[in-house]
Amino acid sequence: MVLVICIGKAKARREPLMRPRQGGFTLLEIMIALAVFAVVSAALVRNAAVAVRQTGMVEERALGTWLAENQLHSMRLRPRTAENYPSPGSQRYPVTLGERDWELLVEVAATENPDVRRVVVKVFIEAEPDQPQVSLAGFVGRY
C-alpha cells in the first residue's frame, strides 16, 4: 500500500462573486406582463360599458312595449258604446312608468270596414320626443 501525503500551501480558489440565480422575474418581464394586463383590462371595461348600455336600451324597449300594449288593450276592453268607439285622429298622453316620464301618441285611422279602426300607439321617452321607442299597431272593433 502506498500513501501519498501532500504538504504545502493550500491554494485559495478565486471564484467570481456571483450569487446563485434566484427564481424571480426581471423588470422587463414584469413590464410586459403589466402591458398585457392593461390591454386586457381596457377591453373588459369597454365590454362591460357596452353591456350596461344595452341593458338600459332593452329595459326602455320592454317598458315602452308594456305601455303600448296596455293602451291598446285598454281601448279594446272599454264597453262597446258609441261614445267609446274611437274616432279618427291622434292624441298624446303623458304617462309615468319605471320612474320615467313617457309620452304616448295614439293615432286612430278609419279602415274600409266602418266598424273597425286601425290604432297605432307610439311610445316616446320625454327626453327624446322625436324618436319613438316602440310603435305598436292593432285594430279596435265597434262590437
PDB file of C-alpha atoms in Angstrom, residues 9 15 18 22 24 30 38 50 58 63-64 68 71-72 76 92 96 119 130 136:
ATOM      1  CA  LYS A   9       0.282  25.722   0.972  1.00  0.00           C
ATOM      2  CA  GLU A  15     -14.397  32.383  -7.892  1.00  0.00           C
ATOM      3  CA  MET A  18     -21.910  35.863  -8.319  1.00  0.00           C
ATOM      4  CA  GLN A  22     -32.988  33.086  -7.646  1.00  0.00           C
ATOM      5  CA  GLY A  24     -37.726  35.935  -9.517  1.00  0.00           C
ATOM      6  CA  ILE A  30     -42.869  42.462 -15.259  1.00  0.00           C
ATOM      7  CA  ALA A  38     -53.564  46.797 -19.218  1.00  0.00           C
ATOM      8  CA  VAL A  50     -71.409  48.234 -23.781  1.00  0.00           C
ATOM      9  CA  VAL A  58     -83.576  46.654 -23.501  1.00  0.00           C
ATOM     10  CA  LEU A  63     -91.263  49.274 -20.609  1.00  0.00           C
ATOM     11  CA  GLY A  64     -92.295  51.004 -23.830  1.00  0.00           C
ATOM     12  CA  ALA A  68     -98.171  50.438 -25.839  1.00  0.00           C
ATOM     13  CA  GLN A  71    -103.006  51.377 -24.088  1.00  0.00           C
ATOM     14  CA  LEU A  72    -104.187  49.169 -26.957  1.00  0.00           C
ATOM     15  CA  ARG A  76    -110.224  47.111 -26.671  1.00  0.00           C
ATOM     16  CA  ARG A  92    -100.944  62.451 -26.796  1.00  0.00           C
ATOM     17  CA  THR A  96     -95.077  57.667 -15.740  1.00  0.00           C
ATOM     18  CA  VAL A 119    -104.867  52.093 -33.913  1.00  0.00           C
ATOM     19  CA  ASP A 130     -88.703  62.952 -31.811  1.00  0.00           C
ATOM     20  CA  LEU A 136     -97.464  49.074 -31.938  1.00  0.00           C
TER      21      LEU A 136
END
